[in-house]
Amino acid sequence: MSFTTRAVGQPNTLDYRVFVEKDGKIVSPFHDIPLFADEANGIYNMVVEIPRWTNAKMEISKEDPLNPIKQDTKKGKLRYVRNAFPHHGYIWNYGALPQTWEDPNQTNSDTKCVGDNDPIDVCEIGEAIGHVGQVKQVKILGVMALIDEGETDWKVLAIDVNDPLAAKMNDVEDIERYMPGLLHATNEWFRIYKIPDGKPENQFAFGGEAKKKEYTLDVIKETAEAWSDLISGKSNAGGIALANTQLGNANTVSAVDADNIAVGGIRQAAPVIDQSLHKWFFISGSKI
């Protein structure tokens, strides 16, 4: 299974769209890409929306047919995250797990807040820089529960299975062991990133604690079940586009129709990135 991307328009414009392809055919990154890459070994697919160190607030469009990735807007203007010192842009590869949905009609028993109506977010903490629309295979390590304007906004912590540290990292405590300071930086980043835009500091459930893997898997399972209810029509879709090319249901469109949706798109090769320039170095205070 090979995933590539097809771009329409130019980056940093209102028209820019990145469609995801599987074996050369357009798919929905929300509905068509399987949640699991290897269920037996607990490996998940993750769609990269925002590569590390970048600022453009790219996201899977719930409302557009086949859910291309596009830049979010506010009052007709493109949105960018500010650089809140000492952070620059997003400090992880940021994206979502496909075939998940945080149901805005359901209140979580732990956070006491409803879902935020999006696929569940992922912070992929490996050293390799991703690209928009990339489908990474990741190991789940933990989760934080951001409370954003009264909604639960889960932030799953995961690592690319190809990362040099992936074999050593199996639960949330391994993040601090092998990447000292990253959990604190992640908590700080989410608390302060909206302050430069004049908004108050964000809050977390659980006192900001990152929950363990076992808890995280239950959260993901809950959001996967919610997505299943959404795609089957059991839940009200509201304005969410359910078009897909792989599921064989009433909302499935043909490859020809999918190409028409992405008309003008240009297939993109994965960018060549000198990853050595972006390698993380975590310096433990005990070694200084």
Short mmCIF file of C-alpha atoms in Angstrom, two decimals:
data_model
loop_
_atom_site.label_atom_id
_atom_site.label_comp_id
_atom_site.label_asym_id
_atom_site.label_seq_id
_atom_site.Cartn_x
_atom_site.Cartn_y
_atom_site.Cartn_z
CA MET A 1 0.00 0.00 0.00
CA SER A 2 1.67 3.19 -1.20
CA PHE A 3 0.42 6.66 -0.26
CA THR A 4 1.32 9.77 -2.24
CA THR A 5 -0.10 13.28 -2.51
CA ARG A 6 -1.68 15.45 -5.19
CA ALA A 7 -1.61 19.22 -4.74
CA VAL A 8 -4.04 21.80 -6.10
CA GLY A 9 -2.95 25.45 -6.03
CA GLN A 10 0.05 26.99 -4.29
CA PRO A 11 1.02 26.84 -0.59
CA ASN A 12 0.04 29.83 1.53
CA THR A 13 -3.03 30.59 -0.60
CA LEU A 14 -6.74 30.11 0.05
CA ASP A 15 -6.98 27.69 -2.89
CA TYR A 16 -4.26 25.30 -1.74
CA ARG A 17 -5.37 21.70 -1.23
CA VAL A 18 -3.38 18.50 -0.68
CA PHE A 19 -5.23 15.32 -1.62
CA VAL A 20 -3.98 11.92 -0.48
CA GLU A 21 -3.65 9.03 -2.94
CA LYS A 22 -3.37 5.31 -2.38
CA ASP A 23 -1.70 3.48 -5.26
CA GLY A 24 -2.34 6.52 -7.45
CA LYS A 25 -6.06 6.84 -6.64
CA ILE A 26 -7.56 9.66 -4.56
CA VAL A 27 -8.69 8.60 -1.07
CA SER A 28 -10.14 10.42 1.91
CA PRO A 29 -7.54 10.77 4.69
CA PHE A 30 -10.46 10.94 7.12
CA HIS A 31 -12.48 7.93 5.98
CA ASP A 32 -10.48 5.68 3.61
CA ILE A 33 -7.09 5.20 5.23
CA PRO A 34 -7.31 2.38 7.79
CA LEU A 35 -6.77 3.27 11.43
CA PHE A 36 -4.40 0.32 11.79
CA ALA A 37 -1.34 -0.32 9.66
CA ASP A 38 -0.69 -3.55 11.58
CA GLU A 39 -3.35 -4.24 14.21
CA ALA A 40 -1.67 -7.40 15.53
CA ASN A 41 1.42 -5.39 16.47
CA GLY A 42 -0.39 -2.23 17.54
CA ILE A 43 0.89 -0.07 14.66
CA TYR A 44 -1.37 2.80 13.60
CA ASN A 45 -1.54 5.01 10.52
CA MET A 46 -1.16 8.73 11.08
CA VAL A 47 -1.79 11.48 8.52
CA VAL A 48 0.69 14.38 8.78
CA GLU A 49 -1.06 17.73 8.49
CA ILE A 50 1.67 20.04 9.82
CA PRO A 51 5.38 19.15 9.56
CA ARG A 52 7.57 19.99 12.53
CA TRP A 53 8.96 23.57 12.70
CA THR A 54 6.31 24.93 10.32
CA ASN A 55 3.62 27.49 11.16
CA ALA A 56 0.80 27.14 8.61
CA LYS A 57 -2.24 25.65 10.36
CA MET A 58 -2.99 22.86 7.89
CA GLU A 59 -5.79 20.41 8.64
CA ILE A 60 -7.96 17.71 7.13
CA SER A 61 -11.03 19.51 5.81
CA LYS A 62 -14.10 17.82 7.25
CA GLU A 63 -16.45 19.79 4.99
CA ASP A 64 -14.81 19.33 1.55
CA PRO A 65 -15.49 16.18 -0.51
CA LEU A 66 -12.76 13.56 0.04
CA ASN A 67 -11.40 15.73 2.87
CA PRO A 68 -8.23 17.25 1.37
CA ILE A 69 -5.75 18.93 3.69
CA LYS A 70 -6.00 22.71 3.51
CA GLN A 71 -4.94 25.71 5.55
CA ASP A 72 -7.41 26.83 8.19
CA THR A 73 -8.81 30.34 7.94
CA LYS A 74 -10.35 32.91 10.26
CA LYS A 75 -12.35 35.83 8.90
CA GLY A 76 -11.14 34.96 5.42
CA LYS A 77 -7.45 35.03 6.33
CA LEU A 78 -5.03 32.12 6.45
CA ARG A 79 -4.12 30.98 9.95
CA TYR A 80 -0.57 30.53 11.22
CA VAL A 81 0.57 29.53 14.68
CA ARG A 82 2.76 32.17 16.31
CA ASN A 83 6.28 31.54 17.56
CA ALA A 84 5.92 31.62 21.36
CA PHE A 85 9.48 31.70 22.67
CA PRO A 86 11.39 29.44 22.84
CA HIS A 87 9.28 27.40 20.42
CA HIS A 88 9.27 27.75 16.65
CA GLY A 89 6.14 26.61 14.85
CA TYR A 90 4.88 23.15 15.77
CA ILE A 91 7.44 21.17 17.77
CA TRP A 92 6.36 17.75 16.45
CA ASN A 93 4.92 16.38 13.24
CA TYR A 94 1.27 17.15 13.91
CA GLY A 95 -1.63 15.33 12.37
CA ALA A 96 -4.51 12.92 12.97
CA LEU A 97 -5.46 9.27 13.17
CA PRO A 98 -7.77 8.32 10.28
CA GLN A 99 -11.15 6.69 10.91
CA THR A 100 -11.52 8.43 14.29
CA TRP A 101 -13.89 11.19 15.38
CA GLU A 102 -14.30 13.13 18.62
CA ASP A 103 -18.10 13.15 18.85
CA PRO A 104 -19.42 16.61 19.81
CA ASN A 105 -22.63 15.00 21.05
CA GLN A 106 -20.93 12.78 23.64
CA THR A 107 -19.52 13.95 26.99
CA ASN A 108 -16.37 12.17 28.10
CA SER A 109 -16.78 10.71 31.58
CA ASP A 110 -13.28 11.81 32.67
CA THR A 111 -12.95 15.28 31.14
CA LYS A 112 -16.67 16.14 31.54
CA CYS A 113 -16.51 17.84 28.11
CA VAL A 114 -17.84 16.93 24.68
CA GLY A 115 -15.63 16.04 21.72
CA ASP A 116 -14.30 18.71 19.37
CA ASN A 117 -15.85 17.28 16.15
CA ASP A 118 -12.47 16.38 14.58
CA PRO A 119 -10.39 13.26 14.00
CA ILE A 120 -8.18 12.68 17.03
CA ASP A 121 -4.95 14.71 16.96
CA VAL A 122 -1.46 13.19 17.07
CA CYS A 123 1.91 14.65 18.01
CA GLU A 124 4.52 12.43 16.34
CA ILE A 125 7.74 12.98 18.28
CA GLY A 126 10.31 11.22 16.10
CA GLU A 127 13.31 13.05 14.68
CA ALA A 128 12.42 12.86 10.95
CA ILE A 129 10.56 15.84 9.48
CA GLY A 130 7.32 14.81 7.77
CA HIS A 131 5.47 16.44 4.88
CA VAL A 132 1.85 17.48 4.39
CA GLY A 133 -0.26 14.45 3.51
CA GLN A 134 2.38 11.90 4.48
CA VAL A 135 1.01 8.70 6.02
CA LYS A 136 3.30 7.59 8.82
CA GLN A 137 3.15 4.33 10.75
CA VAL A 138 3.37 5.04 14.46
CA LYS A 139 3.50 3.49 17.93
CA ILE A 140 1.16 4.97 20.52
CA LEU A 141 2.81 6.14 23.76
CA GLY A 142 0.35 8.32 25.65
CA VAL A 143 -2.18 11.15 25.50
CA MET A 144 -2.88 14.58 26.94
CA ALA A 145 -6.39 16.04 27.25
CA LEU A 146 -6.50 19.67 26.22
CA ILE A 147 -9.71 21.48 27.11
CA ASP A 148 -10.34 23.96 24.30
CA GLU A 149 -13.33 26.29 24.72
CA GLY A 150 -15.24 23.65 26.66
CA GLU A 151 -14.41 20.76 24.32
CA THR A 152 -12.15 17.75 24.81
CA ASP A 153 -9.26 17.94 22.36
CA TRP A 154 -7.15 14.81 22.82
CA LYS A 155 -3.46 15.01 21.89
CA VAL A 156 -2.09 11.54 21.25
CA LEU A 157 1.68 11.14 21.69
CA ALA A 158 3.23 8.73 19.21
CA ILE A 159 6.51 7.91 17.49
CA ASP A 160 7.28 6.86 13.92
CA VAL A 161 8.08 3.14 13.87
CA ASN A 162 11.16 3.91 11.76
CA ASP A 163 12.64 6.29 14.34
CA PRO A 164 15.92 5.10 15.91
CA LEU A 165 14.31 5.27 19.36
CA ALA A 166 11.04 3.55 18.45
CA ALA A 167 12.11 0.09 19.61
CA LYS A 168 12.97 1.48 23.06
CA MET A 169 9.80 3.52 23.56
CA ASN A 170 6.69 1.64 24.63
CA ASP A 171 4.81 3.90 27.08
CA VAL A 172 4.55 7.51 28.14
CA GLU A 173 7.31 7.34 30.77
CA ASP A 174 9.77 6.40 28.01
CA ILE A 175 9.31 9.87 26.50
CA GLU A 176 10.91 11.49 29.55
CA ARG A 177 13.53 8.75 29.75
CA TYR A 178 14.76 9.13 26.18
CA MET A 179 13.57 12.65 25.34
CA PRO A 180 13.94 14.57 28.61
CA GLY A 181 11.98 17.82 28.63
CA LEU A 182 9.70 17.05 25.69
CA LEU A 183 6.60 16.31 27.78
CA HIS A 184 7.05 19.59 29.64
CA ALA A 185 7.61 21.45 26.35
CA THR A 186 4.49 19.85 24.85
CA ASN A 187 2.38 20.88 27.83
CA GLU A 188 3.79 24.42 27.69
CA TRP A 189 3.31 24.71 23.92
CA PHE A 190 -0.39 23.87 24.07
CA ARG A 191 -0.96 26.12 27.09
CA ILE A 192 0.59 29.24 25.56
CA TYR A 193 0.32 29.01 21.78
CA LYS A 194 -2.85 31.12 21.55
CA ILE A 195 -1.67 33.84 23.93
CA PRO A 196 0.10 35.89 21.21
CA ASP A 197 -3.29 36.17 19.47
CA GLY A 198 -4.83 37.70 22.57
CA LYS A 199 -6.50 34.56 23.88
CA PRO A 200 -6.18 33.16 27.41
CA GLU A 201 -3.93 30.28 28.36
CA ASN A 202 -5.35 26.87 27.48
CA GLN A 203 -6.17 24.34 30.20
CA PHE A 204 -5.67 20.60 30.48
CA ALA A 205 -7.67 17.87 32.15
CA PHE A 206 -5.82 15.64 34.63
CA GLY A 207 -3.71 18.60 35.75
CA GLY A 208 -1.77 18.41 32.51
CA GLU A 209 -0.66 14.83 33.15
CA ALA A 210 0.12 12.70 30.10
CA LYS A 211 -1.85 9.47 30.48
CA LYS A 212 -0.33 6.07 29.85
CA LYS A 213 -0.58 3.96 26.71
CA GLU A 214 -3.31 1.67 28.03
CA TYR A 215 -5.58 4.63 28.73
CA THR A 216 -4.74 6.13 25.34
CA LEU A 217 -5.73 2.99 23.47
CA ASP A 218 -9.14 3.11 25.15
CA VAL A 219 -9.54 6.74 24.05
CA ILE A 220 -8.61 5.85 20.47
CA LYS A 221 -11.02 2.91 20.51
CA GLU A 222 -13.81 5.22 21.68
CA THR A 223 -13.13 7.69 18.87
CA ALA A 224 -12.93 4.87 16.30
CA GLU A 225 -16.34 3.63 17.41
CA ALA A 226 -17.66 7.19 17.13
CA TRP A 227 -16.31 7.40 13.57
CA SER A 228 -18.00 4.09 12.74
CA ASP A 229 -21.33 5.53 13.91
CA LEU A 230 -20.64 8.67 11.87
CA ILE A 231 -19.82 6.90 8.61
CA SER A 232 -22.73 4.46 8.98
CA GLY A 233 -25.25 7.24 9.53
CA LYS A 234 -26.02 6.39 13.16
CA SER A 235 -24.67 9.79 14.20
CA ASN A 236 -25.65 13.10 12.66
CA ALA A 237 -22.89 14.15 10.28
CA GLY A 238 -23.83 17.81 10.38
CA GLY A 239 -21.62 19.45 7.76
CA ILE A 240 -19.05 16.63 7.61
CA ALA A 241 -18.42 15.29 4.09
CA LEU A 242 -18.63 11.49 4.09
CA ALA A 243 -17.51 10.93 0.48
CA ASN A 244 -14.97 8.12 0.14
CA THR A 245 -13.52 5.85 -2.53
CA GLN A 246 -12.79 2.66 -0.57
CA LEU A 247 -15.65 1.82 1.79
CA GLY A 248 -18.26 0.57 -0.68
CA ASN A 249 -21.18 2.38 0.95
CA ALA A 250 -23.78 4.93 -0.14
CA ASN A 251 -21.18 7.74 0.00
CA THR A 252 -18.55 5.97 -2.09
CA VAL A 253 -17.59 7.81 -5.29
CA SER A 254 -15.87 6.47 -8.39
CA ALA A 255 -12.22 7.08 -9.25
CA VAL A 256 -13.38 9.29 -12.12
CA ASP A 257 -15.50 11.42 -9.78
CA ALA A 258 -12.61 11.58 -7.32
CA ASP A 259 -10.30 12.85 -10.04
CA ASN A 260 -12.87 15.50 -10.93
CA ILE A 261 -12.93 16.64 -7.30
CA ALA A 262 -9.14 17.02 -7.40
CA VAL A 263 -9.10 18.53 -10.91
CA GLY A 264 -5.94 20.46 -11.64
CA GLY A 265 -4.00 18.57 -9.02
CA ILE A 266 -0.32 17.78 -9.55
CA ARG A 267 1.17 14.60 -8.16
CA GLN A 268 3.99 15.30 -5.76
CA ALA A 269 7.03 13.21 -4.94
CA ALA A 270 7.98 13.15 -1.27
CA PRO A 271 10.29 16.11 -0.67
CA VAL A 272 13.98 15.41 -0.22
CA ILE A 273 14.87 16.57 3.29
CA ASP A 274 18.33 16.44 4.82
CA GLN A 275 17.11 14.86 8.03
CA SER A 276 20.52 15.24 9.68
CA LEU A 277 19.80 18.96 10.01
CA HIS A 278 16.68 18.25 12.08
CA LYS A 279 17.89 15.47 14.38
CA TRP A 280 16.79 15.97 17.98
CA PHE A 281 19.45 16.08 20.71
CA PHE A 282 18.04 15.72 24.21
CA ILE A 283 20.51 16.70 26.93
CA SER A 284 19.70 15.31 30.37
CA GLY A 285 20.45 17.64 33.26
CA SER A 286 22.10 14.76 35.08
CA LYS A 287 24.77 14.57 32.36
CA ILE A 288 25.73 18.24 32.44
#
